[in-house]
Coordinates of C-alpha atoms and ligand atoms in Angstrom, one line a residue:
X1 CA 36.3 72.9 -51.4
X2 CA 39.3 70.7 -52.1
X3 CA 38.3 67.1 -52.3
X4 CA 40.4 64.2 -50.9
X5 CA 40.1 62.0 -54.0
X6 CA 42.3 58.9 -53.8
X7 CA 40.8 56.6 -56.4
X8 CA 39.1 56.6 -59.8
X9 CA 36.8 53.6 -60.4
X10 CA 35.8 53.0 -64.0
X11 CA 33.0 51.0 -65.6
X12 CA 34.3 49.1 -68.6
X13 CA 31.6 48.7 -71.3
X14 CA 30.8 52.1 -72.8
X15 CA 33.4 54.0 -70.8
X16 CA 36.8 52.5 -71.5
X17 CA 35.8 50.7 -74.7
X18 CA 32.8 50.4 -76.9
X19 CA 31.9 46.8 -76.0
X20 CA 28.4 48.1 -75.1
X21 CA 27.8 47.9 -78.8
X22 CA 29.0 44.2 -78.9
X23 CA 26.6 43.4 -76.0
X24 CA 23.8 45.0 -77.9
X25 CA 24.6 43.1 -81.1
X26 CA 24.8 39.8 -79.2
X27 CA 21.4 40.3 -77.6
X28 CA 20.0 41.5 -80.9
X29 CA 21.1 38.3 -82.6
X30 CA 19.5 36.2 -80.0
X31 CA 16.3 38.2 -80.0
X32 CA 16.1 38.0 -83.8
X33 CA 16.6 34.2 -83.7
X34 CA 13.8 33.9 -81.2
X35 CA 11.4 36.4 -82.8
X36 CA 11.6 38.8 -79.9
X37 CA 11.3 42.5 -80.9
X38 CA 14.4 44.3 -79.6
X39 CA 15.6 47.6 -80.7
X40 CA 18.6 49.8 -80.1
X41 CA 16.4 51.9 -78.0
X42 CA 15.3 48.9 -75.9
X43 CA 18.9 48.1 -75.4
X44 CA 19.5 51.4 -73.4
X45 CA 17.6 49.7 -70.5
X46 CA 20.2 46.9 -70.5
X47 CA 23.3 49.1 -70.0
X48 CA 25.2 48.3 -66.9
X49 CA 23.0 45.5 -65.6
X50 CA 23.9 41.9 -65.1
X51 CA 23.5 39.2 -67.8
X52 CA 20.4 37.8 -66.0
X53 CA 18.7 41.2 -65.6
X54 CA 19.6 42.1 -69.2
X55 CA 17.7 38.9 -70.2
X56 CA 14.8 39.9 -68.1
X57 CA 14.6 43.4 -69.7
X58 CA 15.1 42.0 -73.2
X59 CA 12.1 39.6 -72.6
X60 CA 9.8 42.4 -71.4
X61 CA 7.7 40.1 -69.3
X62 CA 7.6 37.2 -71.8
X63 CA 7.5 34.0 -69.7
X64 CA 10.3 31.4 -70.2
X65 CA 11.3 28.5 -68.1
X66 CA 14.7 28.3 -66.4
X67 CA 16.3 25.9 -68.9
X68 CA 15.3 28.3 -71.7
X69 CA 16.7 31.3 -69.7
X70 CA 20.0 29.4 -69.3
X71 CA 20.1 28.6 -73.0
X72 CA 19.5 32.2 -74.0
X73 CA 22.2 33.6 -71.7
X74 CA 24.7 31.0 -72.9
X75 CA 24.0 31.8 -76.5
X76 CA 24.2 35.5 -76.0
X77 CA 27.5 35.1 -74.2
X78 CA 28.8 32.8 -76.9
X79 CA 28.0 35.5 -79.5
X80 CA 29.5 38.2 -77.3
X81 CA 32.7 36.3 -76.6
X82 CA 33.1 35.5 -80.3
X83 CA 32.9 39.2 -81.1
X84 CA 35.8 39.9 -78.7
X85 CA 38.2 38.5 -81.2
X86 CA 37.9 41.9 -82.9
X87 CA 39.2 43.7 -79.9
X88 CA 42.7 45.1 -80.0
X89 CA 44.4 47.9 -78.0
X90 CA 43.1 50.3 -80.7
X91 CA 39.6 49.8 -79.2
X92 CA 40.4 51.7 -76.1
X93 CA 38.2 54.8 -76.4
X94 CA 39.9 58.2 -77.0
X95 CA 41.2 59.8 -73.9
X96 CA 40.9 56.8 -71.6
X97 CA 44.6 55.9 -71.4
X98 CA 45.6 59.5 -70.9
X99 CA 43.1 59.8 -68.1
X100 CA 44.4 56.6 -66.4
X101 CA 48.0 57.8 -66.8
X102 CA 47.2 61.3 -65.4
X103 CA 45.4 59.8 -62.4
X104 CA 48.3 57.4 -61.8
X105 CA 50.8 60.2 -62.0
X106 CA 48.7 62.2 -59.5
X107 CA 48.8 59.4 -57.0
X108 CA 45.2 58.4 -57.7
X109 CA 44.5 54.7 -57.6
X110 CA 42.7 53.0 -60.5
X111 CA 39.9 50.5 -60.0
X112 CA 37.6 48.6 -62.5
X113 CA 33.9 48.2 -61.5
X114 CA 32.3 46.3 -64.3
X115 CA 29.3 44.0 -64.0
X116 CA 30.6 41.8 -66.7
X117 CA 32.1 38.4 -66.2
X118 CA 34.1 39.1 -69.4
X119 CA 35.8 42.2 -68.0
X120 CA 39.2 40.6 -67.4
X121 CA 39.6 39.1 -70.9
X122 CA 38.4 42.4 -72.4
X123 CA 41.0 44.3 -70.4
X124 CA 43.7 41.8 -71.5
X125 CA 42.7 42.2 -75.1
X126 CA 42.9 46.0 -74.7
X127 CA 46.3 45.6 -73.2
X128 CA 45.5 47.8 -70.1
X129 CA 44.8 45.3 -67.3
X130 CA 48.1 46.2 -65.7
X131 CA 47.0 49.8 -65.3
X132 CA 44.3 48.8 -62.7
X133 CA 45.1 48.5 -59.0
X134 CA 42.0 46.5 -58.4
X135 CA 39.5 44.8 -60.7
X136 CA 35.9 44.3 -59.7
X137 CA 33.9 42.3 -62.2
X138 CA 30.8 40.1 -62.6
X139 CA 32.3 37.6 -60.3
X140 CA 33.1 39.9 -57.4
X141 CA 29.7 40.4 -55.7
X142 CA 26.2 38.9 -55.8
X143 CA 24.1 42.1 -55.9
X144 CA 24.8 43.9 -59.2
X145 CA 24.2 47.5 -60.2
X146 CA 22.1 49.5 -59.3
X147 CA 23.2 48.0 -55.9
X148 CA 26.4 49.8 -54.8
X149 CA 28.1 46.5 -53.8
X150 CA 30.5 46.3 -56.7
X151 CA 31.9 49.8 -56.3
X152 CA 32.1 49.3 -52.5
X153 CA 34.0 46.0 -53.1
X154 CA 36.4 47.7 -55.5
X155 CA 36.9 50.7 -53.1
X156 CA 37.6 48.2 -50.3
X157 CA 40.3 46.5 -52.4
X158 CA 41.8 49.9 -53.1
X159 CA 41.6 50.8 -49.4
X160 CA 39.6 54.0 -49.9
X161 CA 36.2 55.1 -48.7
X162 CA 33.4 56.0 -51.2
X163 CA 33.8 59.8 -50.5
X164 CA 37.4 59.4 -51.6
X165 CA 36.5 57.8 -55.0
X166 CA 35.1 58.9 -58.3
X167 CA 33.0 56.5 -60.3
X168 CA 32.9 56.8 -64.1
X169 CA 29.7 55.3 -65.6
X170 CA 27.8 55.3 -68.9
X171 CA 24.7 53.6 -67.4
X172 CA 21.8 54.9 -65.3
X173 CA 22.1 51.8 -63.1
X174 CA 25.8 52.5 -62.6
X175 CA 25.3 56.1 -61.7
X176 CA 22.6 55.0 -59.3
X177 CA 24.9 52.4 -57.8
X178 CA 27.6 55.1 -57.3
X179 CA 25.3 57.6 -55.7
X180 CA 23.7 55.0 -53.4
X181 CA 27.2 54.0 -52.3
X182 CA 28.1 57.5 -51.5
X183 CA 30.7 57.8 -54.3
X184 CA 31.4 60.8 -56.5
X185 CA 29.8 60.0 -59.9
X186 CA 30.9 61.1 -63.4
X187 CA 28.3 60.3 -66.0
X188 CA 29.7 59.5 -69.5
X189 CA 27.8 59.7 -72.7
X190 CA 24.2 60.3 -73.7
X191 CA 22.3 57.7 -71.7
X192 CA 20.3 58.6 -68.6
X193 CA 23.3 59.7 -66.5
X194 CA 22.1 63.2 -65.6
X195 CA 21.9 62.5 -61.8
X196 CA 25.8 62.2 -61.7
X197 CA 27.7 65.0 -60.1
X198 CA 29.3 65.8 -63.4
X199 CA 28.5 64.6 -67.0
X200 CA 31.0 64.3 -69.8
X201 CA 30.3 63.3 -73.4
X202 CA 33.2 60.8 -73.3
X203 CA 36.7 60.6 -71.9
X204 CA 38.4 62.5 -74.8
X205 CA 39.9 65.7 -73.3
X206 CA 39.0 64.4 -69.8
X207 CA 41.7 65.4 -67.3
X208 CA 42.1 64.0 -63.8
X209 CA 42.9 67.3 -62.0
X210 CA 40.1 69.2 -63.8
X211 CA 37.6 66.5 -62.9
X212 CA 38.5 66.6 -59.2
X213 CA 38.4 70.4 -59.2
X214 CA 35.0 70.4 -61.0
X215 CA 33.5 68.0 -58.4
X216 CA 34.8 70.1 -55.6
X217 CA 33.4 73.4 -56.9
Ligands
G6P301 C1 28.1 45.2 -68.1 C2 27.4 45.6 -69.5 C3 26.1 44.9 -69.7 C4 26.3 43.4 -69.5 C5 26.9 43.1 -68.2 C6 27.1 41.6 -67.9 O1 27.3 45.7 -67.1 O2 27.2 47.0 -69.5 O3 25.7 45.2 -71.0 O4 25.1 42.7 -69.7 O5 28.1 43.8 -68.0 O6 28.1 41.2 -68.8 P1 28.5 39.7 -69.1 O7 29.7 39.8 -69.9 O8 28.8 39.1 -67.7 O9 27.4 39.0 -69.7
MG302 MG1 28.8 50.6 -69.0

């Protein structure tokens, strides 16, 4: 079966660049300051979900009032934003730019579907914002992953339907969002992305035409 793929929609953190690690380190610093046990393993559950949901998962049921929640989220974001000063174009993960360029050359539109409110500044620091035909971020929709809304919003901006688009995701919540929305899903990495139609360890050696062919076989 030959698929009619017209767009690739990429998650950012953990797919295009390794800011997933910076998100972890920022939550870890906050957790340590507050005496909340928080491990790298715990952090896997935070991949792809919103800042608020990340806080909920980090707290694991510990009750806090709203003012404290706002304080924690602000501090975490301050730590995260400070770490972005380290980001340069060299932080684009191997293979990502080649895949974007192959897709563009093949007439496939490029979208961003990141839950992060920091997605645009990160893309700017990476120097690749101009490669995206539409950018959906943490400001675009109310319902965040695993709801499909962000990918549907981005597909709408690109003018394609979900069955014409492939979502690249490193998070269980993101793969779930893609599948619920009726998109093709490529899982990236070692997190719980096994429900995706195709799983790749990373984007190194990922090729646009091979991916479309593999999804259609
Ligand atoms: C992405 C990341 C999450 C992060 C979320 C919100 O989904 O994978 O780790 O918590 O965005 O990011 P923000 O920059 O808005 O706090
Ligand atoms: Mg991610």
